PDB file of C-alpha atoms in Angstrom:
ATOM      1  CA  MET Z   1      -0.154  -0.173   0.258  1.00 41.00           C
ATOM      2  CA  ARG Z   2       2.819   2.292   0.588  1.00 44.00           C
ATOM      3  CA  LEU Z   3       4.319   1.459  -2.347  1.00 42.00           C
ATOM      4  CA  ALA Z   4       1.222   2.134  -4.409  1.00 45.00           C
ATOM      5  CA  ALA Z   5       0.827   5.762  -2.783  1.00 45.00           C
ATOM      6  CA  ALA Z   6       4.405   6.977  -2.904  1.00 45.00           C
ATOM      7  CA  LEU Z   7       3.931   5.699  -6.995  1.00 42.00           C
ATOM      8  CA  LEU Z   8       0.729   7.776  -7.421  1.00 42.00           C
ATOM      9  CA  SER Z   9       2.091  10.937  -5.384  1.00 44.00           C
ATOM     10  CA  PHE Z  10       5.348  10.545  -7.934  1.00 40.00           C
ATOM     11  CA  LEU Z  11       2.866  10.417 -10.674  1.00 39.00           C
ATOM     12  CA  ALA Z  12       0.981  13.703  -9.800  1.00 44.00           C
ATOM     13  CA  ILE Z  13       4.235  15.255  -9.437  1.00 40.00           C
ATOM     14  CA  LEU Z  14       5.515  14.341 -12.963  1.00 42.00           C
ATOM     15  CA  GLY Z  15       1.950  15.429 -14.485  1.00 41.00           C
ATOM     16  CA  LEU Z  16       1.079  11.980 -15.703  1.00 38.00           C
ATOM     17  CA  SER Z  17      -1.673  10.726 -13.667  1.00 37.00           C
ATOM     18  CA  GLY Z  18      -4.820  11.837 -15.487  1.00 39.00           C
ATOM     19  CA  CYS Z  19      -3.070  13.782 -17.889  1.00 38.00           C
ATOM     20  CA  LYS Z  20      -4.878  14.728 -21.215  1.00 46.00           C
ATOM     21  CA  LYS Z  21      -4.310  13.481 -24.459  1.00 50.00           C
ATOM     22  CA  PRO Z  22      -1.792  15.657 -26.484  1.00 53.00           C
ATOM     23  CA  VAL Z  23      -2.740  17.226 -29.653  1.00 52.00           C
ATOM     24  CA  GLU Z  24      -1.312  15.648 -32.566  1.00 55.00           C
ATOM     25  CA  CYS Z  25       1.192  17.870 -34.641  1.00 57.00           C
ATOM     26  CA  GLY Z  26      -0.771  19.992 -36.952  1.00 61.00           C
ATOM     27  CA  GLY Z  27      -3.936  19.583 -34.750  1.00 77.00           C
ATOM     28  CA  VAL Z  28      -5.934  23.133 -34.145  1.00 81.00           C
ATOM     29  CA  THR Z  29      -7.015  23.800 -30.672  1.00 84.00           C
ATOM     30  CA  ASP Z  30     -10.074  26.289 -31.068  1.00 87.00           C
ATOM     31  CA  LYS Z  31     -11.495  28.016 -28.045  1.00 93.00           C
ATOM     32  CA  THR Z  32     -12.944  31.168 -30.158  1.00 93.00           C
ATOM     33  CA  ASP Z  33     -15.672  32.592 -27.858  1.00 94.00           C
ATOM     34  CA  ARG Z  34     -18.214  33.413 -30.983  1.00 94.00           C
ATOM     35  CA  ARG Z  35     -20.176  35.432 -29.002  1.00 95.00           C
ATOM     36  CA  ALA Z  36     -17.470  37.981 -28.682  1.00 96.00           C
ATOM     37  CA  PRO Z  37     -18.513  41.431 -29.938  1.00 96.00           C
ATOM     38  CA  LYS Z  38     -16.938  42.347 -33.011  1.00 96.00           C
ATOM     39  CA  THR Z  39     -16.858  46.161 -32.395  1.00 95.00           C
ATOM     40  CA  ILE Z  40     -15.567  48.143 -29.733  1.00 96.00           C
ATOM     41  CA  ALA Z  41     -17.241  51.567 -28.874  1.00 96.00           C
ATOM     42  CA  SER Z  42     -14.463  53.041 -26.487  1.00 97.00           C
ATOM     43  CA  LYS Z  43     -11.410  54.268 -27.404  1.00 97.00           C
ATOM     44  CA  ASP Z  44     -10.469  54.708 -23.315  1.00 97.00           C
ATOM     45  CA  ILE Z  45      -7.961  51.932 -22.868  1.00 98.00           C
ATOM     46  CA  SER Z  46      -7.585  50.997 -19.487  1.00 97.00           C
ATOM     47  CA  ASP Z  47      -5.145  48.894 -19.334  1.00 97.00           C
ATOM     48  CA  PHE Z  48      -2.833  46.798 -22.559  1.00 98.00           C
ATOM     49  CA  TYR Z  49      -1.006  43.780 -22.727  1.00 98.00           C
ATOM     50  CA  ALA Z  50       0.441  41.859 -26.000  1.00 97.00           C
ATOM     51  CA  THR Z  51       2.842  39.363 -26.608  1.00 96.00           C
ATOM     52  CA  PHE Z  52       4.333  37.918 -30.012  1.00 93.00           C
ATOM     53  CA  CYS Z  53       7.187  37.432 -32.053  1.00 89.00           C
ATOM     54  CA  LEU Z  54       8.887  39.302 -34.547  1.00 86.00           C
ATOM     55  CA  THR Z  55      11.690  38.137 -37.086  1.00 78.00           C
ATOM     56  CA  GLY Z  56      14.889  40.054 -37.852  1.00 71.00           C
ATOM     57  CA  GLU Z  57      16.592  42.679 -36.086  1.00 70.00           C
ATOM     58  CA  TRP Z  58      14.102  44.739 -35.185  1.00 74.00           C
ATOM     59  CA  SER Z  59      16.579  45.954 -31.973  1.00 73.00           C
ATOM     60  CA  ALA Z  60      19.912  46.022 -31.897  1.00 68.00           C
ATOM     61  CA  GLY Z  61      21.524  42.098 -31.068  1.00 68.00           C
ATOM     62  CA  ARG Z  62      17.874  40.325 -30.931  1.00 74.00           C
ATOM     63  CA  ASP Z  63      16.894  38.501 -33.807  1.00 73.00           C
ATOM     64  CA  THR Z  64      13.747  36.656 -34.034  1.00 75.00           C
ATOM     65  CA  VAL Z  65      12.777  36.484 -30.254  1.00 83.00           C
ATOM     66  CA  PHE Z  66       9.247  36.972 -28.907  1.00 89.00           C
ATOM     67  CA  TYR Z  67       8.302  40.394 -27.011  1.00 93.00           C
ATOM     68  CA  THR Z  68       6.024  41.179 -24.285  1.00 96.00           C
ATOM     69  CA  PHE Z  69       4.442  44.491 -23.750  1.00 97.00           C
ATOM     70  CA  SER Z  70       1.949  45.969 -21.429  1.00 98.00           C
ATOM     71  CA  VAL Z  71       0.382  48.924 -19.865  1.00 98.00           C
ATOM     72  CA  ARG Z  72      -0.782  48.251 -16.172  1.00 97.00           C
ATOM     73  CA  PRO Z  73      -2.327  50.711 -13.527  1.00 94.00           C
ATOM     74  CA  ASP Z  74      -0.254  50.230  -9.960  1.00 89.00           C
ATOM     75  CA  ASP Z  75      -2.619  50.276  -6.398  1.00 87.00           C
ATOM     76  CA  SER Z  76      -2.716  53.971  -7.163  1.00 89.00           C
ATOM     77  CA  GLY Z  77      -3.646  53.411 -10.378  1.00 88.00           C
ATOM     78  CA  ALA Z  78      -1.080  54.975 -12.367  1.00 94.00           C
ATOM     79  CA  LEU Z  79       0.258  53.435 -15.806  1.00 96.00           C
ATOM     80  CA  THR Z  80       3.353  51.956 -16.500  1.00 97.00           C
ATOM     81  CA  ALA Z  81       4.423  50.826 -20.057  1.00 98.00           C
ATOM     82  CA  SER Z  82       6.889  48.315 -20.151  1.00 97.00           C
ATOM     83  CA  GLU Z  83       8.683  45.481 -22.418  1.00 97.00           C
ATOM     84  CA  LYS Z  84       9.904  42.698 -21.087  1.00 95.00           C
ATOM     85  CA  THR Z  85      12.774  41.119 -23.051  1.00 92.00           C
ATOM     86  CA  ALA Z  86      14.438  44.623 -23.222  1.00 93.00           C
ATOM     87  CA  GLY Z  87      13.560  45.049 -19.423  1.00 95.00           C
ATOM     88  CA  VAL Z  88      12.330  48.607 -20.011  1.00 96.00           C
ATOM     89  CA  SER Z  89       9.627  50.854 -18.289  1.00 97.00           C
ATOM     90  CA  ALA Z  90       8.115  54.142 -18.137  1.00 97.00           C
ATOM     91  CA  PRO Z  91       5.246  55.769 -17.128  1.00 97.00           C
ATOM     92  CA  ALA Z  92       2.234  55.755 -19.590  1.00 97.00           C
ATOM     93  CA  ASP Z  93       0.349  58.704 -20.842  1.00 96.00           C
ATOM     94  CA  LYS Z  94      -2.309  59.412 -23.296  1.00 96.00           C
ATOM     95  CA  THR Z  95       0.123  59.839 -26.720  1.00 97.00           C
ATOM     96  CA  LEU Z  96       0.768  56.325 -25.986  1.00 98.00           C
ATOM     97  CA  LEU Z  97      -2.308  54.915 -25.719  1.00 98.00           C
ATOM     98  CA  ASP Z  98      -3.778  56.930 -28.451  1.00 97.00           C
ATOM     99  CA  ALA Z  99      -1.186  55.775 -31.131  1.00 97.00           C
ATOM    100  CA  LEU Z 100      -2.277  51.948 -29.272  1.00 98.00           C
ATOM    101  CA  GLN Z 101      -5.705  52.652 -30.123  1.00 98.00           C
ATOM    102  CA  ALA Z 102      -4.718  53.963 -33.122  1.00 97.00           C
ATOM    103  CA  VAL Z 103      -3.047  50.665 -34.310  1.00 96.00           C
ATOM    104  CA  ILE Z 104      -5.401  48.975 -33.143  1.00 98.00           C
ATOM    105  CA  ASP Z 105      -8.479  51.140 -35.620  1.00 97.00           C
ATOM    106  CA  GLU Z 106      -6.052  51.059 -38.699  1.00 94.00           C
ATOM    107  CA  CYS Z 107      -5.730  46.942 -38.320  1.00 93.00           C
ATOM    108  CA  LYS Z 108      -9.118  46.289 -37.434  1.00 95.00           C
ATOM    109  CA  LEU Z 109      -8.132  44.424 -34.752  1.00 97.00           C
ATOM    110  CA  ALA Z 110     -11.670  44.339 -32.940  1.00 97.00           C
ATOM    111  CA  GLU Z 111     -12.907  42.062 -36.003  1.00 96.00           C
ATOM    112  CA  TRP Z 112     -10.788  39.400 -34.399  1.00 96.00           C
ATOM    113  CA  ASN Z 113     -12.203  40.005 -30.739  1.00 97.00           C
ATOM    114  CA  GLY Z 114     -12.944  36.285 -28.900  1.00 96.00           C
ATOM    115  CA  GLU Z 115     -10.327  34.647 -31.807  1.00 95.00           C
ATOM    116  CA  TYR Z 116      -8.381  31.505 -29.800  1.00 95.00           C
ATOM    117  CA  ARG Z 117      -6.973  29.021 -32.762  1.00 92.00           C
ATOM    118  CA  ILE Z 118      -3.899  27.079 -31.834  1.00 91.00           C
ATOM    119  CA  THR Z 119      -1.841  25.002 -34.758  1.00 89.00           C
ATOM    120  CA  ALA Z 120       0.348  22.322 -32.497  1.00 86.00           C
ATOM    121  CA  GLY Z 121       3.763  21.570 -33.707  1.00 81.00           C
ATOM    122  CA  LEU Z 122       5.106  24.874 -35.373  1.00 84.00           C
ATOM    123  CA  PRO Z 123       8.348  26.174 -34.942  1.00 83.00           C
ATOM    124  CA  PRO Z 124       8.890  28.591 -32.020  1.00 81.00           C
ATOM    125  CA  GLU Z 125       8.385  31.928 -33.797  1.00 82.00           C
ATOM    126  CA  TYR Z 126       4.894  30.366 -35.054  1.00 86.00           C
ATOM    127  CA  GLN Z 127       3.644  29.857 -31.427  1.00 88.00           C
ATOM    128  CA  PRO Z 128       0.745  32.492 -30.098  1.00 91.00           C
ATOM    129  CA  SER Z 129       0.298  35.603 -30.249  1.00 94.00           C
ATOM    130  CA  THR Z 130      -2.021  37.475 -28.162  1.00 96.00           C
ATOM    131  CA  LEU Z 131      -3.688  40.883 -27.243  1.00 97.00           C
ATOM    132  CA  THR Z 132      -5.916  41.630 -24.775  1.00 98.00           C
ATOM    133  CA  VAL Z 133      -6.900  45.500 -24.166  1.00 98.00           C
ATOM    134  CA  ASN Z 134      -9.486  46.478 -21.504  1.00 98.00           C
ATOM    135  CA  TYR Z 135     -11.206  49.479 -21.713  1.00 98.00           C
ATOM    136  CA  ALA Z 136     -12.798  52.015 -19.013  1.00 96.00           C
ATOM    137  CA  SER Z 137     -16.100  51.522 -20.357  1.00 97.00           C
ATOM    138  CA  GLY Z 138     -16.001  47.571 -19.421  1.00 97.00           C
ATOM    139  CA  GLU Z 139     -15.352  46.209 -23.368  1.00 98.00           C
ATOM    140  CA  LYS Z 140     -12.310  44.277 -23.805  1.00 98.00           C
ATOM    141  CA  LEU Z 141     -10.723  42.825 -26.483  1.00 98.00           C
ATOM    142  CA  THR Z 142      -8.832  39.705 -26.880  1.00 98.00           C
ATOM    143  CA  PHE Z 143      -7.220  37.096 -29.457  1.00 97.00           C
ATOM    144  CA  THR Z 144      -4.884  34.555 -29.430  1.00 96.00           C
ATOM    145  CA  LEU Z 145      -3.466  33.258 -32.679  1.00 93.00           C
ATOM    146  CA  ASN Z 146      -0.554  31.738 -33.921  1.00 90.00           C
ATOM    147  CA  ASN Z 147       0.990  30.751 -37.357  1.00 70.00           C
ATOM    148  CA  GLU Z 148       2.593  33.889 -38.532  1.00 80.00           C
ATOM    149  CA  PRO Z 149       5.621  35.431 -36.712  1.00 73.00           C
ATOM    150  CA  SER Z 150       5.290  38.974 -38.016  1.00 71.00           C
ATOM    151  CA  TRP Z 151       1.462  40.286 -37.876  1.00 83.00           C
ATOM    152  CA  GLU Z 152       1.080  43.904 -38.852  1.00 84.00           C
ATOM    153  CA  TRP Z 153      -0.735  44.643 -35.908  1.00 93.00           C
ATOM    154  CA  SER Z 154       2.293  43.634 -33.885  1.00 91.00           C
ATOM    155  CA  ARG Z 155       5.065  45.242 -35.981  1.00 87.00           C
ATOM    156  CA  ALA Z 156       2.762  48.465 -35.791  1.00 90.00           C
ATOM    157  CA  THR Z 157       2.497  47.631 -32.136  1.00 95.00           C
ATOM    158  CA  TYR Z 158       6.409  47.254 -31.451  1.00 93.00           C
ATOM    159  CA  LEU Z 159       7.166  50.773 -33.232  1.00 90.00           C
ATOM    160  CA  ALA Z 160       4.231  52.247 -31.356  1.00 95.00           C
ATOM    161  CA  PHE Z 161       6.009  51.453 -28.188  1.00 97.00           C
ATOM    162  CA  ALA Z 162       9.684  51.567 -29.686  1.00 93.00           C
ATOM    163  CA  ASN Z 163       9.029  55.026 -30.950  1.00 92.00           C
ATOM    164  CA  TRP Z 164       7.392  56.089 -27.698  1.00 97.00           C
ATOM    165  CA  PHE Z 165       9.927  54.870 -25.623  1.00 97.00           C
ATOM    166  CA  ALA Z 166      12.866  56.713 -27.905  1.00 93.00           C
ATOM    167  CA  ALA Z 167      10.939  60.153 -27.260  1.00 95.00           C
ATOM    168  CA  ARG Z 168      11.499  59.752 -23.625  1.00 96.00           C
ATOM    169  CA  GLY Z 169      15.251  58.825 -24.053  1.00 95.00           C
ATOM    170  CA  ILE Z 170      14.729  55.229 -23.771  1.00 96.00           C
ATOM    171  CA  ASP Z 171      16.238  53.524 -27.377  1.00 91.00           C
ATOM    172  CA  ALA Z 172      16.145  49.276 -26.164  1.00 92.00           C
ATOM    173  CA  LEU Z 173      13.558  49.195 -28.748  1.00 91.00           C
ATOM    174  CA  THR Z 174      14.835  51.286 -31.387  1.00 85.00           C
ATOM    175  CA  PRO Z 175      15.394  49.523 -34.785  1.00 79.00           C
ATOM    176  CA  PRO Z 176      19.232  49.823 -35.364  1.00 72.00           C
ATOM    177  CA  GLU Z 177      20.312  52.240 -38.101  1.00 66.00           C
ATOM    178  CA  ALA Z 178      20.991  50.842 -41.414  1.00 60.00           C
ATOM    179  CA  VAL Z 179      24.719  50.081 -41.641  1.00 59.00           C
ATOM    180  CA  VAL Z 180      26.057  51.783 -44.208  1.00 63.00           C
ATOM    181  CA  GLY Z 181      29.673  50.964 -45.321  1.00 72.00           C
ATOM    182  CA  THR Z 182      32.167  52.616 -47.963  1.00 86.00           C
ATOM    183  CA  VAL Z 183      30.227  52.092 -51.380  1.00 88.00           C
ATOM    184  CA  ASP Z 184      32.195  50.511 -54.144  1.00 88.00           C
ATOM    185  CA  ASN Z 185      29.333  50.025 -56.661  1.00 91.00           C
ATOM    186  CA  VAL Z 186      26.138  51.916 -57.323  1.00 93.00           C
ATOM    187  CA  ALA Z 187      22.932  51.602 -59.696  1.00 93.00           C
ATOM    188  CA  LEU Z 188      19.848  53.528 -60.344  1.00 93.00           C
ATOM    189  CA  THR Z 189      16.731  53.454 -62.036  1.00 92.00           C
ATOM    190  CA  LEU Z 190      13.589  55.755 -62.557  1.00 92.00           C
ATOM    191  CA  ARG Z 191      10.381  54.842 -64.306  1.00 89.00           C
ATOM    192  CA  ASP Z 192       7.951  57.379 -65.250  1.00 83.00           C
ATOM    193  CA  PRO Z 193       5.073  55.484 -66.675  1.00 74.00           C
ATOM    194  CA  GLU Z 194       2.978  58.363 -67.258  1.00 72.00           C
ATOM    195  CA  ASN Z 195       5.305  59.922 -69.421  1.00 73.00           C
ATOM    196  CA  ASP Z 196       6.952  56.646 -70.630  1.00 74.00           C
ATOM    197  CA  SER Z 197      10.373  57.864 -69.774  1.00 85.00           C
ATOM    198  CA  ILE Z 198      13.657  55.660 -67.998  1.00 91.00           C
ATOM    199  CA  ARG Z 199      16.394  56.667 -66.527  1.00 92.00           C
ATOM    200  CA  ASP Z 200      19.571  54.233 -65.830  1.00 94.00           C
ATOM    201  CA  TYR Z 201      22.887  54.890 -64.058  1.00 95.00           C
ATOM    202  CA  GLY Z 202      25.546  52.476 -63.356  1.00 94.00           C
ATOM    203  CA  ILE Z 203      28.708  50.642 -64.558  1.00 92.00           C
ATOM    204  CA  TRP Z 204      27.840  48.753 -67.364  1.00 84.00           C
ATOM    205  CA  SER Z 205      30.607  48.903 -69.636  1.00 84.00           C
ATOM    206  CA  GLU Z 206      34.047  47.361 -69.829  1.00 88.00           C
ATOM    207  CA  PRO Z 207      37.001  49.193 -68.492  1.00 89.00           C
ATOM    208  CA  ASP Z 208      38.678  51.799 -71.141  1.00 88.00           C
ATOM    209  CA  ALA Z 209      42.034  51.565 -72.734  1.00 88.00           C
ATOM    210  CA  GLU Z 210      43.389  52.593 -69.129  1.00 90.00           C
ATOM    211  CA  GLY Z 211      41.870  50.395 -67.135  1.00 90.00           C
ATOM    212  CA  ARG Z 212      38.995  52.889 -65.790  1.00 92.00           C
ATOM    213  CA  ARG Z 213      35.725  51.652 -65.178  1.00 91.00           C
ATOM    214  CA  MET Z 214      33.208  53.594 -67.284  1.00 94.00           C
ATOM    215  CA  PHE Z 215      30.002  55.354 -65.289  1.00 94.00           C
ATOM    216  CA  CYS Z 216      26.785  54.726 -67.783  1.00 95.00           C
ATOM    217  CA  ARG Z 217      23.817  56.578 -68.075  1.00 95.00           C
ATOM    218  CA  PHE Z 218      20.861  55.885 -70.285  1.00 93.00           C
ATOM    219  CA  ILE Z 219      18.069  58.408 -70.825  1.00 93.00           C
ATOM    220  CA  GLY Z 220      15.414  56.657 -72.992  1.00 88.00           C
ATOM    221  CA  ARG Z 221      17.686  54.743 -75.393  1.00 87.00           C
ATOM    222  CA  GLU Z 222      20.412  56.996 -75.699  1.00 91.00           C
ATOM    223  CA  LYS Z 223      23.786  56.229 -73.849  1.00 92.00           C
ATOM    224  CA  THR Z 224      26.648  58.190 -72.180  1.00 93.00           C
ATOM    225  CA  GLU Z 225      29.946  56.948 -70.557  1.00 93.00           C
ATOM    226  CA  ALA Z 226      32.320  58.683 -68.744  1.00 93.00           C
ATOM    227  CA  PRO Z 227      35.429  57.307 -67.187  1.00 94.00           C
ATOM    228  CA  ILE Z 228      35.841  57.278 -63.300  1.00 94.00           C
ATOM    229  CA  THR Z 229      39.317  59.046 -62.853  1.00 92.00           C
ATOM    230  CA  ASP Z 230      39.145  58.874 -59.064  1.00 93.00           C
ATOM    231  CA  GLU Z 231      37.450  55.863 -57.882  1.00 91.00           C
ATOM    232  CA  GLN Z 232      37.741  56.774 -54.400  1.00 92.00           C
ATOM    233  CA  ALA Z 233      36.266  60.374 -54.732  1.00 94.00           C
ATOM    234  CA  PHE Z 234      33.750  59.334 -56.948  1.00 94.00           C
ATOM    235  CA  PHE Z 235      32.292  56.613 -54.085  1.00 93.00           C
ATOM    236  CA  ALA Z 236      33.252  59.212 -51.450  1.00 93.00           C
ATOM    237  CA  GLY Z 237      30.583  61.629 -52.920  1.00 94.00           C
ATOM    238  CA  VAL Z 238      28.270  58.575 -53.360  1.00 93.00           C
ATOM    239  CA  ASN Z 239      28.271  57.618 -50.090  1.00 90.00           C
ATOM    240  CA  GLU Z 240      28.578  61.303 -48.134  1.00 92.00           C
ATOM    241  CA  ILE Z 241      24.556  61.252 -50.123  1.00 94.00           C
ATOM    242  CA  LEU Z 242      23.701  58.346 -48.670  1.00 89.00           C
ATOM    243  CA  THR Z 243      24.665  58.845 -45.095  1.00 85.00           C
ATOM    244  CA  HIS Z 244      22.076  61.515 -45.131  1.00 88.00           C
ATOM    245  CA  TYR Z 245      19.021  59.283 -45.139  1.00 87.00           C
ATOM    246  CA  ASP Z 246      17.598  56.434 -43.614  1.00 79.00           C
ATOM    247  CA  LEU Z 247      16.238  53.764 -45.850  1.00 81.00           C
ATOM    248  CA  ARG Z 248      15.713  50.873 -43.533  1.00 73.00           C
ATOM    249  CA  ARG Z 249      11.852  51.200 -44.360  1.00 74.00           C
ATOM    250  CA  TYR Z 250      12.674  50.549 -47.844  1.00 77.00           C
ATOM    251  CA  ASP Z 251      15.731  48.352 -48.063  1.00 73.00           C
ATOM    252  CA  THR Z 252      14.724  45.265 -48.897  1.00 68.00           C
ATOM    253  CA  HIS Z 253      16.845  43.562 -46.558  1.00 63.00           C
ATOM    254  CA  SER Z 254      15.718  45.716 -43.264  1.00 64.00           C
ATOM    255  CA  SER Z 255      13.281  44.051 -40.958  1.00 61.00           C
ATOM    256  CA  LEU Z 256      11.601  47.054 -41.393  1.00 64.00           C
ATOM    257  CA  TYR Z 257      10.993  46.899 -45.289  1.00 60.00           C
ATOM    258  CA  GLY Z 258       7.345  47.076 -46.372  1.00 57.00           C
ATOM    259  CA  TYR Z 259       5.963  47.710 -42.754  1.00 51.00           C
ATOM    260  CA  GLU Z 260       3.674  50.460 -44.187  1.00 52.00           C
ATOM    261  CA  GLN Z 261       2.851  48.550 -47.007  1.00 51.00           C
ATOM    262  CA  THR Z 262      -0.756  47.893 -47.714  1.00 49.00           C
ATOM    263  CA  GLU Z 263      -2.252  44.357 -49.623  1.00 49.00           C
ATOM    264  CA  GLU Z 264      -2.966  46.531 -52.613  1.00 50.00           C
ATOM    265  CA  ASP Z 265       0.719  47.982 -52.764  1.00 46.00           C
ATOM    266  CA  TRP Z 266       2.039  44.483 -52.981  1.00 45.00           C
ATOM    267  CA  LYS Z 267       0.347  43.587 -55.936  1.00 49.00           C
ATOM    268  CA  THR Z 268       3.069  45.767 -57.842  1.00 50.00           C
ATOM    269  CA  MET Z 269       5.378  43.102 -58.552  1.00 47.00           C
ATOM    270  CA  SER Z 270       7.267  45.800 -60.989  1.00 59.00           C
ATOM    271  CA  ALA Z 271       9.402  48.154 -60.094  1.00 76.00           C
ATOM    272  CA  ASP Z 272       9.188  52.002 -60.977  1.00 88.00           C
ATOM    273  CA  LEU Z 273      12.485  53.044 -58.656  1.00 90.00           C
ATOM    274  CA  GLU Z 274      15.524  50.617 -58.623  1.00 90.00           C
ATOM    275  CA  LEU Z 275      18.697  51.744 -56.218  1.00 90.00           C
ATOM    276  CA  THR Z 276      21.180  49.248 -55.369  1.00 90.00           C
ATOM    277  CA  PHE Z 277      24.695  50.335 -53.158  1.00 90.00           C
ATOM    278  CA  TRP Z 278      27.289  48.227 -53.166  1.00 90.00           C
ATOM    279  CA  PHE Z 279      29.559  48.005 -50.561  1.00 88.00           C
ATOM    280  CA  GLU Z 280      33.511  46.656 -49.642  1.00 88.00           C
ATOM    281  CA  ASP Z 281      32.215  44.574 -47.181  1.00 83.00           C
ATOM    282  CA  ASP Z 282      30.600  42.576 -50.126  1.00 81.00           C
ATOM    283  CA  SER Z 283      27.003  42.930 -48.179  1.00 80.00           C
ATOM    284  CA  GLN Z 284      24.536  45.721 -50.119  1.00 82.00           C
ATOM    285  CA  MET Z 285      21.344  47.415 -49.944  1.00 83.00           C
ATOM    286  CA  ASN Z 286      18.520  47.183 -52.325  1.00 85.00           C
ATOM    287  CA  VAL Z 287      15.429  49.880 -52.570  1.00 87.00           C
ATOM    288  CA  TYR Z 288      12.798  48.587 -55.125  1.00 84.00           C
ATOM    289  CA  THR Z 289       9.432  49.975 -55.193  1.00 84.00           C
ATOM    290  CA  SER Z 290       6.607  51.019 -57.068  1.00 83.00           C
ATOM    291  CA  VAL Z 291       4.544  52.315 -54.168  1.00 82.00           C
ATOM    292  CA  PRO Z 292       3.924  56.265 -55.305  1.00 84.00           C
ATOM    293  CA  LYS Z 293       3.882  57.466 -51.176  1.00 83.00           C
ATOM    294  CA  GLU Z 294       7.337  55.462 -51.282  1.00 85.00           C
ATOM    295  CA  ILE Z 295       8.718  57.103 -54.366  1.00 89.00           C
ATOM    296  CA  ASP Z 296       7.506  60.854 -53.520  1.00 90.00           C
ATOM    297  CA  ALA Z 297       9.591  60.004 -50.168  1.00 89.00           C
ATOM    298  CA  LEU Z 298      12.832  59.374 -52.132  1.00 91.00           C
ATOM    299  CA  ARG Z 299      12.577  62.019 -54.434  1.00 93.00           C
ATOM    300  CA  PRO Z 300      14.997  63.951 -52.189  1.00 95.00           C
ATOM    301  CA  LEU Z 301      17.458  61.160 -52.050  1.00 95.00           C
ATOM    302  CA  VAL Z 302      16.979  60.289 -55.432  1.00 95.00           C
ATOM    303  CA  GLY Z 303      17.275  63.935 -56.709  1.00 95.00           C
ATOM    304  CA  GLU Z 304      20.730  64.089 -55.231  1.00 96.00           C
ATOM    305  CA  LEU Z 305      22.223  60.860 -56.923  1.00 96.00           C
ATOM    306  CA  ILE Z 306      21.209  62.353 -60.591  1.00 95.00           C
ATOM    307  CA  GLU Z 307      22.517  65.565 -59.749  1.00 96.00           C
ATOM    308  CA  TYR Z 308      25.476  64.145 -58.559  1.00 96.00           C
ATOM    309  CA  PHE Z 309      25.898  61.502 -61.573  1.00 96.00           C
ATOM    310  CA  ASP Z 310      24.945  63.954 -64.124  1.00 95.00           C
ATOM    311  CA  ALA Z 311      27.794  65.722 -63.219  1.00 95.00           C
ATOM    312  CA  GLN Z 312      30.406  63.164 -64.256  1.00 93.00           C
ATOM    313  CA  PHE Z 313      29.299  63.312 -67.817  1.00 92.00           C
ATOM    314  CA  PRO Z 314      30.747  66.179 -70.070  1.00 84.00           C
ATOM    315  CA  GLN Z 315      28.071  69.191 -70.540  1.00 74.00           C
TER     316      GLN Z 315
END
């Protein structure tokens, strides 16, 4: 009897007695509350909790990890905003709450209220993401879903907190600046579909008889070439222009790439603006876009580069 009792106690400690049958790989657990309202009238957030995974280097030294954000009241009712992975916190304010509500509205998260669907056996980065928001009205928005390591809402939530903390001198969540090395090659293509025009710049010809690389320009079908007489000075000029711009949200290698693009934007497969910088350390930066708002935002950089490139050719 003593042996049997000891064995039962041991099994209980291990969680083996009366254990539930595990969900098979690929099996779905659905605990969705189908009565949960799909509209939230209040905009007055009383507390906020979100945990999710982001792939890529969103904050320096952290690549593909789960972040846990919260805005919680203390015993006196004062709200504190915090993020667990970076270990940062600060007194919350209306600026942050308004930014978080804007994410909820823009991503239409109320439509997910009550959802709870988990697929078993997925890799770590595909594990559940949860959002729970309580409102002063007593309304509640909550959902738990997995199988997506970088939701639009999670990226937008991360940036809302990161920008808010950065404005208060806490940059632990600030996405790293684009690493700009020493440029040793560059190519630019700018198309104007409305006027059916195109400009191309780059090094596409064989070196001249003196071994100098030839910088080329196409305006339509008209080609012009000029030897790069001082490569160090030429690329230093390109580097100087580049360092004045933050291209993270346009660089296809950046975790910030495309976070503002809509589904309609992604349907455009061609690129009206193509800009590539190659660096001496064999890395490169690629900017490919046909999204009008992105091209407009990049016009100052493109304008500077075209002016600099055109100055290389005989007038």
